[in-house]
PDB file of C-alpha atoms and ligand atoms in Angstrom:
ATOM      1  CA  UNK A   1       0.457   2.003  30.367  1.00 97.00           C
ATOM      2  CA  UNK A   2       1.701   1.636  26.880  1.00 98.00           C
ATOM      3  CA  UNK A   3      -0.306   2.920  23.724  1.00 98.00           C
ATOM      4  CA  UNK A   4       0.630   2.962  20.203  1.00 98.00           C
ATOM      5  CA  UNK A   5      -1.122   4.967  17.422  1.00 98.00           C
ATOM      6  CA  UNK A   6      -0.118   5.423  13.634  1.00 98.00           C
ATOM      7  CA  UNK A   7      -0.419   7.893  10.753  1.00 98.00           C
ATOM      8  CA  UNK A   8      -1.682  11.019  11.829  1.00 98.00           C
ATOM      9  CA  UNK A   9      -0.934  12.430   8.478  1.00 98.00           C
ATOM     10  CA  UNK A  10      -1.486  15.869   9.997  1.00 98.00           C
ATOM     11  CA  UNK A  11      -4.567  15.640  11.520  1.00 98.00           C
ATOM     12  CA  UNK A  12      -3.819  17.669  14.498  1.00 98.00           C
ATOM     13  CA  UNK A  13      -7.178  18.345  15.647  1.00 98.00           C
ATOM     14  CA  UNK A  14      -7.623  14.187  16.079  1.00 98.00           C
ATOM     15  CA  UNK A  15      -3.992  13.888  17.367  1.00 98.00           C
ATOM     16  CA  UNK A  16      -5.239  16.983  19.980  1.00 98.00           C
ATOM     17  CA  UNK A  17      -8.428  15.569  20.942  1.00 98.00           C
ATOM     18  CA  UNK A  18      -6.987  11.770  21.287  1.00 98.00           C
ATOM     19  CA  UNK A  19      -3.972  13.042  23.530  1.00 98.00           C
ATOM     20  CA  UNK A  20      -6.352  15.651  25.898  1.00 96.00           C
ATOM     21  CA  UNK A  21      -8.674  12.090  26.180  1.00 95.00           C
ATOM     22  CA  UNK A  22      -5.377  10.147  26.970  1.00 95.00           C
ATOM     23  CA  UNK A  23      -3.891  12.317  29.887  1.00 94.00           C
ATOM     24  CA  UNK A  24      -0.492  10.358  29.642  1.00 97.00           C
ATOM     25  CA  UNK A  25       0.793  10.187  33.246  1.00 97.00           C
ATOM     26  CA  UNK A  26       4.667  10.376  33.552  1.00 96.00           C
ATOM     27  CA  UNK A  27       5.160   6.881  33.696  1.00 96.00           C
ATOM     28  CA  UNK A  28       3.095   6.340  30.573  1.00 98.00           C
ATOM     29  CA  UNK A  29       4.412   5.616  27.029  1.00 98.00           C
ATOM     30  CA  UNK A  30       3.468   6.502  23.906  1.00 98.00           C
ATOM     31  CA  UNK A  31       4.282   5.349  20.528  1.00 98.00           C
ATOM     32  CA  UNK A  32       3.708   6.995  16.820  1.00 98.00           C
ATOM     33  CA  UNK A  33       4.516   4.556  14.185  1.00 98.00           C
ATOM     34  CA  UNK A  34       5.151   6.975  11.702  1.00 98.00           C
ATOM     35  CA  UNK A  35       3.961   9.114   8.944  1.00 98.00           C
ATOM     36  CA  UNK A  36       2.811  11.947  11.183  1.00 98.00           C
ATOM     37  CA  UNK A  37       3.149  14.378   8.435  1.00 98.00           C
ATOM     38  CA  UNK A  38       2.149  15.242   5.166  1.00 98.00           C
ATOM     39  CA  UNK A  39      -1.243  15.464   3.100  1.00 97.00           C
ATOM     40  CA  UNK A  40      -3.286  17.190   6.201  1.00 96.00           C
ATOM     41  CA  UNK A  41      -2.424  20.716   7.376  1.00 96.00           C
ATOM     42  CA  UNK A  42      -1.159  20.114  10.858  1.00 98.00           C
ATOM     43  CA  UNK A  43       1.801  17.160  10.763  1.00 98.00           C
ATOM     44  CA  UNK A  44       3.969  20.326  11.946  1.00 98.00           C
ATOM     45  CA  UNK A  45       2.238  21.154  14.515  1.00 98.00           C
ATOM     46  CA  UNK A  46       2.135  17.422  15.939  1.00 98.00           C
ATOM     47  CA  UNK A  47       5.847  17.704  15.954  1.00 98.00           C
ATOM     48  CA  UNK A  48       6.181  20.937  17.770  1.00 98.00           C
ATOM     49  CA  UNK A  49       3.815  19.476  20.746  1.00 98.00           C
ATOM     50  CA  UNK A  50       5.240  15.908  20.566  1.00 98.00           C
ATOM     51  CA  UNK A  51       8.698  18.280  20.682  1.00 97.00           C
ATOM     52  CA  UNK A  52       7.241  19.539  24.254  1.00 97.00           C
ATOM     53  CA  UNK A  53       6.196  15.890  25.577  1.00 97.00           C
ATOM     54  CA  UNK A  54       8.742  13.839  27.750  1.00 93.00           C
ATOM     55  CA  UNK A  55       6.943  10.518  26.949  1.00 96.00           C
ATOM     56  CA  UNK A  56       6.209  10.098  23.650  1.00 98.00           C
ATOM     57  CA  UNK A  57       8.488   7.798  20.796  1.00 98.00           C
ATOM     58  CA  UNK A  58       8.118   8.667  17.024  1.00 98.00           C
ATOM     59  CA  UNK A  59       9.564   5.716  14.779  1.00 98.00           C
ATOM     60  CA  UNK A  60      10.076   6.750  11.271  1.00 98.00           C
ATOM     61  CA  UNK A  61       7.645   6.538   8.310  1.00 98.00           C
ATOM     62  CA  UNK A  62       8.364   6.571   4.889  1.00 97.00           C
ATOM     63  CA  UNK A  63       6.708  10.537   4.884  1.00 98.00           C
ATOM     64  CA  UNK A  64       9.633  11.594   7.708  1.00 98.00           C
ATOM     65  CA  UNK A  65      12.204  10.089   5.796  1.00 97.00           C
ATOM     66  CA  UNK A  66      10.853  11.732   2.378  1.00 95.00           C
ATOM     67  CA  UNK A  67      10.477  14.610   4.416  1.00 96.00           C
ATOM     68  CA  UNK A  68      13.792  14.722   5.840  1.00 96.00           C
ATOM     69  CA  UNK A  69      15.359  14.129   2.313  1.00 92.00           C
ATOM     70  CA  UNK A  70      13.861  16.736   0.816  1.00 91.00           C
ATOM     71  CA  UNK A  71      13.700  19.288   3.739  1.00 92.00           C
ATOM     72  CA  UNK A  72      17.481  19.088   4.593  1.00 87.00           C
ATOM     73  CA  UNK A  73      18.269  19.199   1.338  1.00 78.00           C
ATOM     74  CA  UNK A  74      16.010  21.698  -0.510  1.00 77.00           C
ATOM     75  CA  UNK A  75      14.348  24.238   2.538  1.00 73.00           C
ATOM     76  CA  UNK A  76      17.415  24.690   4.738  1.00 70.00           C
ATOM     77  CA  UNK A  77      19.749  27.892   4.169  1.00 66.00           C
ATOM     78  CA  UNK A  78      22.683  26.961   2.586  1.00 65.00           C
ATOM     79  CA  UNK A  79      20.841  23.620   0.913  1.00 64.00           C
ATOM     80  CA  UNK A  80      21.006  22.938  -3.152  1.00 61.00           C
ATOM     81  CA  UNK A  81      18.354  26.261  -3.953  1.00 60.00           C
ATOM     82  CA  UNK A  82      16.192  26.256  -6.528  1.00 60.00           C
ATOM     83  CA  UNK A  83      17.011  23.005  -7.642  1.00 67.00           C
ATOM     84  CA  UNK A  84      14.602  21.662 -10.741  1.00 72.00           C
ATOM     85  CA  UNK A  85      15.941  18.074 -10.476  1.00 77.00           C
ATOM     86  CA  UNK A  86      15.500  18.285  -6.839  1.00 75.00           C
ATOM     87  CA  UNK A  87      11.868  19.072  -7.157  1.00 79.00           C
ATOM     88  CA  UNK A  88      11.569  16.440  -9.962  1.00 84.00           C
ATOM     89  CA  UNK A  89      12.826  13.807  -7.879  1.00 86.00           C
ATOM     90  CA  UNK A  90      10.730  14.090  -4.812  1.00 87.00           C
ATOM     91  CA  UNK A  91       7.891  14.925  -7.313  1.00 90.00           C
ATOM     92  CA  UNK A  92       6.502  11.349  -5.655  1.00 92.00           C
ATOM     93  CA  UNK A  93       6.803  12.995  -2.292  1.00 92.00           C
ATOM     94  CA  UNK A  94       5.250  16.476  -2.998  1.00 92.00           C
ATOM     95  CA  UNK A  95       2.142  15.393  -4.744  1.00 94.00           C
ATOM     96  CA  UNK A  96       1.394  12.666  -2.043  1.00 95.00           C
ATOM     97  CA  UNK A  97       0.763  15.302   0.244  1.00 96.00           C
ATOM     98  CA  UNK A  98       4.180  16.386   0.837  1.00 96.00           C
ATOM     99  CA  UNK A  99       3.374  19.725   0.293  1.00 95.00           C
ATOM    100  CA  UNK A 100       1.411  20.815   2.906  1.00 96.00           C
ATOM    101  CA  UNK A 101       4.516  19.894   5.032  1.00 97.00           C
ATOM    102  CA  UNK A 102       7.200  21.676   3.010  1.00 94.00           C
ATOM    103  CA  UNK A 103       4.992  24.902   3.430  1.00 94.00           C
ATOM    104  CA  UNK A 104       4.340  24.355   7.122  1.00 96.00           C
ATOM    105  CA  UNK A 105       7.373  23.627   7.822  1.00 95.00           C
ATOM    106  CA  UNK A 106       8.960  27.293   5.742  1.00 92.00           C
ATOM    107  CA  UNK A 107       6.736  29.322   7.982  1.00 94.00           C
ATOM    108  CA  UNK A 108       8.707  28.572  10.539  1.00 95.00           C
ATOM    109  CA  UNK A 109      11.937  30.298  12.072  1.00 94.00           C
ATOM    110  CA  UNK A 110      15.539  29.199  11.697  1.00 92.00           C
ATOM    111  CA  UNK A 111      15.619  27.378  15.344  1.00 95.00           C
ATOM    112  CA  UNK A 112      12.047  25.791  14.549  1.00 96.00           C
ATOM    113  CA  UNK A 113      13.554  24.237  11.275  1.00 95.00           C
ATOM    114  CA  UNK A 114      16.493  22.829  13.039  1.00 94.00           C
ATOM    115  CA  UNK A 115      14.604  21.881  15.605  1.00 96.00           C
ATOM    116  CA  UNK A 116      12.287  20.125  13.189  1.00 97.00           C
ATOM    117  CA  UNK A 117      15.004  18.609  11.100  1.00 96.00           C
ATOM    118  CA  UNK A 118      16.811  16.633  14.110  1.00 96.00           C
ATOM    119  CA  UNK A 119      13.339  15.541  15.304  1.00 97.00           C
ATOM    120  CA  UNK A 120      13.190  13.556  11.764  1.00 97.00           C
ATOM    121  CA  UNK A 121      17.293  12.663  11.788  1.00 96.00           C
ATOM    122  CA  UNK A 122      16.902  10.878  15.092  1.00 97.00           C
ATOM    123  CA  UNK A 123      13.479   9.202  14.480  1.00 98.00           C
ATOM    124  CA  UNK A 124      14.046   4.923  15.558  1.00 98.00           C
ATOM    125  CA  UNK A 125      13.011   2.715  12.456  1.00 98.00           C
ATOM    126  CA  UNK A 126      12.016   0.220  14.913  1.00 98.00           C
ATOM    127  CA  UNK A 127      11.000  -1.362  18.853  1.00 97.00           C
ATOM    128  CA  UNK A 128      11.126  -3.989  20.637  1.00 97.00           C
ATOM    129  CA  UNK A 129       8.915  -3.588  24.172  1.00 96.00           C
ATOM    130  CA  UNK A 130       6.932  -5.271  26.241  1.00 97.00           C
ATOM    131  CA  UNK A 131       3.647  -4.245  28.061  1.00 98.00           C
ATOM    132  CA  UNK A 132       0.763  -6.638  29.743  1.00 95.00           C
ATOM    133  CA  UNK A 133       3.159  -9.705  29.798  1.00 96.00           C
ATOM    134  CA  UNK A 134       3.618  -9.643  26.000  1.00 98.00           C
ATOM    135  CA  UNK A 135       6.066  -8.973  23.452  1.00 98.00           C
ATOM    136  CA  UNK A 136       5.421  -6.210  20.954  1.00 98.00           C
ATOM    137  CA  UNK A 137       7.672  -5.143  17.663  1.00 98.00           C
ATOM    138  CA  UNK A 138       6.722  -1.785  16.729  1.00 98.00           C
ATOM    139  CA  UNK A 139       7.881  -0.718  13.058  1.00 98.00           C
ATOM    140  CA  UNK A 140       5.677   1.581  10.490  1.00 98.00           C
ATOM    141  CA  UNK A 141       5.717  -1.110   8.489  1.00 98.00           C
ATOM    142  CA  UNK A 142       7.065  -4.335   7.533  1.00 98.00           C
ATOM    143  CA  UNK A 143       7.735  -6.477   4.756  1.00 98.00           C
ATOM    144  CA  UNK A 144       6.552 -10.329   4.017  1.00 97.00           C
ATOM    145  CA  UNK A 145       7.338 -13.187   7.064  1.00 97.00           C
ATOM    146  CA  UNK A 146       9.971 -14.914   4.743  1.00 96.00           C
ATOM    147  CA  UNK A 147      12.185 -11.394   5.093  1.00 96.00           C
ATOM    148  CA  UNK A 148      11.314 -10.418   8.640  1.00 95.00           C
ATOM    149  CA  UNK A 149      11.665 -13.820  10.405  1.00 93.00           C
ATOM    150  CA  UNK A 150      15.590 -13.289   9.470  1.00 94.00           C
ATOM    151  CA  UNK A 151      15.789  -9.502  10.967  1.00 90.00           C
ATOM    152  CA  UNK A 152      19.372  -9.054  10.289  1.00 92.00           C
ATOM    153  CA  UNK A 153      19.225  -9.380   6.808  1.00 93.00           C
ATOM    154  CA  UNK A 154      15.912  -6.594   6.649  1.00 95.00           C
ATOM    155  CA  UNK A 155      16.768  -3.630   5.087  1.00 96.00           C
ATOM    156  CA  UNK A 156      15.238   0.116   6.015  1.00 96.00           C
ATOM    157  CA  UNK A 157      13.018  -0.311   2.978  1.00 97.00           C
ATOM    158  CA  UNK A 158      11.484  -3.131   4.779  1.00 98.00           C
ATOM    159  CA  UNK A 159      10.513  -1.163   7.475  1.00 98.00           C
ATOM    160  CA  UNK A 160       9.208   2.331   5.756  1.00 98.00           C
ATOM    161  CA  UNK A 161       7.795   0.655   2.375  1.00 98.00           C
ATOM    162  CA  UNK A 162       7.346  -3.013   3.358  1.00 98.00           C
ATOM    163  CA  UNK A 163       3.555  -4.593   3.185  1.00 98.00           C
ATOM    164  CA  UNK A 164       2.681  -7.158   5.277  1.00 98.00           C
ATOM    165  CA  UNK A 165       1.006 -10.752   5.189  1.00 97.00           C
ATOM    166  CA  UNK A 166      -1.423  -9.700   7.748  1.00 98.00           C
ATOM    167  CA  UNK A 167      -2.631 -13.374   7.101  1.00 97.00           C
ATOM    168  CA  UNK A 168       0.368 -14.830   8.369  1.00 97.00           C
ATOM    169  CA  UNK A 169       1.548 -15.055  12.222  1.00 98.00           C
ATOM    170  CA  UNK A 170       4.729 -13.775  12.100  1.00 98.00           C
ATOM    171  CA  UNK A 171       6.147 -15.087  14.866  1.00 97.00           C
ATOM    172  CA  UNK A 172       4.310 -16.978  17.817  1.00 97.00           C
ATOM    173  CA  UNK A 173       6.224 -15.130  21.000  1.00 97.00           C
ATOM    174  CA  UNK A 174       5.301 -11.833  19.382  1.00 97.00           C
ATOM    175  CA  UNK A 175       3.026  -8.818  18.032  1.00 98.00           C
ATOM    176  CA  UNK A 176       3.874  -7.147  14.946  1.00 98.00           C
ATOM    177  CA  UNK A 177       2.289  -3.970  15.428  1.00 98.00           C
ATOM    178  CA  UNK A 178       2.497  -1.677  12.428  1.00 98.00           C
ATOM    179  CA  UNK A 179       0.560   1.789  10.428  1.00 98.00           C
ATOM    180  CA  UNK A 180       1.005   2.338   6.891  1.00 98.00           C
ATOM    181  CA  UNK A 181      -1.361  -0.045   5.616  1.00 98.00           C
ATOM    182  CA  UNK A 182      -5.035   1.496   6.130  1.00 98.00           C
ATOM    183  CA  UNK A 183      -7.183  -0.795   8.222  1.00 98.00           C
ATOM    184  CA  UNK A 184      -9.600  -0.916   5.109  1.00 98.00           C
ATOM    185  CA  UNK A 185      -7.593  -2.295   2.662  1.00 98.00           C
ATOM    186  CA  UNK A 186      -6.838  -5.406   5.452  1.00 98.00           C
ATOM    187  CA  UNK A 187     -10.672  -5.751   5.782  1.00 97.00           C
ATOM    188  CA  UNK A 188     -13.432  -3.791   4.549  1.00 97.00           C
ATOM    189  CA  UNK A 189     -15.561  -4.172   7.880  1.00 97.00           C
ATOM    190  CA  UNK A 190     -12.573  -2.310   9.528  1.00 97.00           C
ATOM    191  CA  UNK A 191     -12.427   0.931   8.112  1.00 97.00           C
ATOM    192  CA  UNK A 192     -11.658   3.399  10.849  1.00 97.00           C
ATOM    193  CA  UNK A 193     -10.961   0.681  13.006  1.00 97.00           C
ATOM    194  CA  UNK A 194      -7.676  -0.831  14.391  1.00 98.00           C
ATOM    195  CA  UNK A 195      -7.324  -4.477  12.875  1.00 98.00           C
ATOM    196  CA  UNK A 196      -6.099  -7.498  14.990  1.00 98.00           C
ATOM    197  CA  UNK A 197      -5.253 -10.803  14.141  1.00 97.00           C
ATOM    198  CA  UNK A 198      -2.544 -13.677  13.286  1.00 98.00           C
ATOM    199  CA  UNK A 199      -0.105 -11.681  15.802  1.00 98.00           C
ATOM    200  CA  UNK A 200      -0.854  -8.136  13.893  1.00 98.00           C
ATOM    201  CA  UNK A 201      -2.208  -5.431  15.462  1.00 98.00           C
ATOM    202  CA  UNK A 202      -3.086  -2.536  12.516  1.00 98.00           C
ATOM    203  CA  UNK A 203      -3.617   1.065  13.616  1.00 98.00           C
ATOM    204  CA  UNK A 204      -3.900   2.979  10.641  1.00 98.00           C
ATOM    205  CA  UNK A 205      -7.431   3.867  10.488  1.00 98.00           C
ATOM    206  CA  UNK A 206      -7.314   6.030   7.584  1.00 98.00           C
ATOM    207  CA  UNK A 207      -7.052   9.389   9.989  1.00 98.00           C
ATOM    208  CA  UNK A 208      -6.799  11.690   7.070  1.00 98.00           C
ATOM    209  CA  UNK A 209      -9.671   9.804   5.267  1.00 97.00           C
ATOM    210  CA  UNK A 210     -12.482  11.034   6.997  1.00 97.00           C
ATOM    211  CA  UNK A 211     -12.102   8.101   9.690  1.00 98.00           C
ATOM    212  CA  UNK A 212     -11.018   8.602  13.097  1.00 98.00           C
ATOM    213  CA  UNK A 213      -7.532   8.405  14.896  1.00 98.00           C
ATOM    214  CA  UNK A 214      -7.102   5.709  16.569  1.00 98.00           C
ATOM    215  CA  UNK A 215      -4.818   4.190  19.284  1.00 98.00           C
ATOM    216  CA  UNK A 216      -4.214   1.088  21.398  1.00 98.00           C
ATOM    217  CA  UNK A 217      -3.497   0.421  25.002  1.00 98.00           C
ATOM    218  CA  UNK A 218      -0.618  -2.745  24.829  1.00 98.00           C
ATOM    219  CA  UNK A 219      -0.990  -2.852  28.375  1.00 97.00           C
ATOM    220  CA  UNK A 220      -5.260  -3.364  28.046  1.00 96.00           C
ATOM    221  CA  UNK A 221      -5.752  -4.097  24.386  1.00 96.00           C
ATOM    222  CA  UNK A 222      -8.638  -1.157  25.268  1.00 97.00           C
ATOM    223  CA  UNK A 223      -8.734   1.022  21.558  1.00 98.00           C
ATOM    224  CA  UNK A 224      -9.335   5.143  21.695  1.00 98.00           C
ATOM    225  CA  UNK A 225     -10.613   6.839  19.195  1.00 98.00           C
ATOM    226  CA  UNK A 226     -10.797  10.721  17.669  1.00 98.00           C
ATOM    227  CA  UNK A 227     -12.237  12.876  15.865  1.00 97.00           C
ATOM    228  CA  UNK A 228     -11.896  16.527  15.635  1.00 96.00           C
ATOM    229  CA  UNK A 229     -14.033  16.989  19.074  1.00 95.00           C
ATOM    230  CA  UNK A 230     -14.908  13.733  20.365  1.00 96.00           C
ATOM    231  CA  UNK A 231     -13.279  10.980  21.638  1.00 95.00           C
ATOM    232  CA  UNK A 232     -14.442   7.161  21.958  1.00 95.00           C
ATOM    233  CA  UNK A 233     -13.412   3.980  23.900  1.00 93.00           C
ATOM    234  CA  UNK A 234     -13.720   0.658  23.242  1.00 92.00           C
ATOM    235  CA  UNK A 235     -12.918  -1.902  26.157  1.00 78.00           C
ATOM    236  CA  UNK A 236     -11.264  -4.278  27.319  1.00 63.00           C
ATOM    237  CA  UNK A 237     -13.681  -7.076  26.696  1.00 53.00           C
ATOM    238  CA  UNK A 238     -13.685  -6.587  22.893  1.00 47.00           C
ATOM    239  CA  UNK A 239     -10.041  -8.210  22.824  1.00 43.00           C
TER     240      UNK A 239
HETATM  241 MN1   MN B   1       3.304   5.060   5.319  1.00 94.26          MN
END
């Protein structure tokens, strides 16, 4: 089976309850669209167990690639130091929850930093895949139909900061599935639930809102949900 979930935002209490209800077998997949760090506590600590998992993909959000920015640049030994126009810059970054990361992440030792750092350098922008006889495209986010329906001219920006027409099918031969864009703001009705329509399927539930994680079987179209201690299925039938 093939699930997808997005923008864990360092809920790892969710992320841990959601992944002890999965029980990935080996020849399971999972992906994380992104922004797995910043504003909670725990967007570290998702890395170091996703660092220990064989069968789990993390594309890039636009919080990684902040995070990378700044973290190579500012946190590493031998980076710019106490830089004021470093800190100015990413400003953005640090007060949209970037913070919690850049102290979880200078607890750690030398090796966990690197170790940390490459996870974020090698990070896909974007999937192609298929699962249950249907073809997905997996991105944190994308931009409008009139850029993505010409993918070679898209640009990383489409991909990290773009925002979608959910009211538009993208293309007819394929799911855009994408985070970023909390399920809320698509439709009101949804919030804490994954959004489908027009060829979209939206998984940000607003984790780090008070909503639950959620995630989707692409194999099943069968949506999990977490909080801190429970977890919740919805099946098949409500496709
Ligand atoms: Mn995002």
């Amino acid at each position: 089976m093939v699930y997808a979930m997005s923008d864990i935002h360092g809920c790892y209490e969710k992320y841990m309850t959601l992944m002890e209800g999965l029980e990935l077998k080996d020849d399971d997949m999972l992906y994380i669209l992104g922004d797995i760090v910043d504003r909670g506590d725990g967007g570290i600590q998702v890395i170091m167990d996703v660092l220990k998992r064989k069968n789990v993909c993390c594309l890039r959000g636009n919080h990684e690639h902040d995070a990378l920015m700044f973290l190579a640049e500012y946190a590493m030994p031998g980076g710019s130091g106490e830089s004021d126009s470093l800190f100015a810059e990413f400003e953005p970054w640090l007060t949209d929850g970037g913070i919690s990361t850049y102290n979880a992440f200078l607890a750690l030792d030398d090796r966990d930093k690197r170790r940390v750092l490459y996870f974020l350098r090698q990070m896909p922008i974007h999937k192609e895949m298929t699962a249950g006889g249907k073809v997905f495209h997996l991105s944190h986010t994308i931009a409008s139909k009139s850029r993505m329906i010409h993918p070679e001219k898209c640009k990383l920006h489409d991909y990290l900061w773009g925002e979608p027409d959910y009211e538009d099918v993208y293309f007819k031969d394929r799911i855009m599935v994408t985070g970023h864009t909390p399920t809320a703001f698509i439709d009101e009705a949804y919030r804490g639930r994954i959004w489908k329509g027009n060829n979209h399927i939206a998984l940000d539930c607003g984790a780090v809102f008070g909503n639950p994680l959620g995630c989707i079987c692409l194999d099943t179209m069968e949506e999990i949900y977490a909080d801190e201690k429970n977890i919740m299925r919805i099946g098949m039938k409500d496709r």
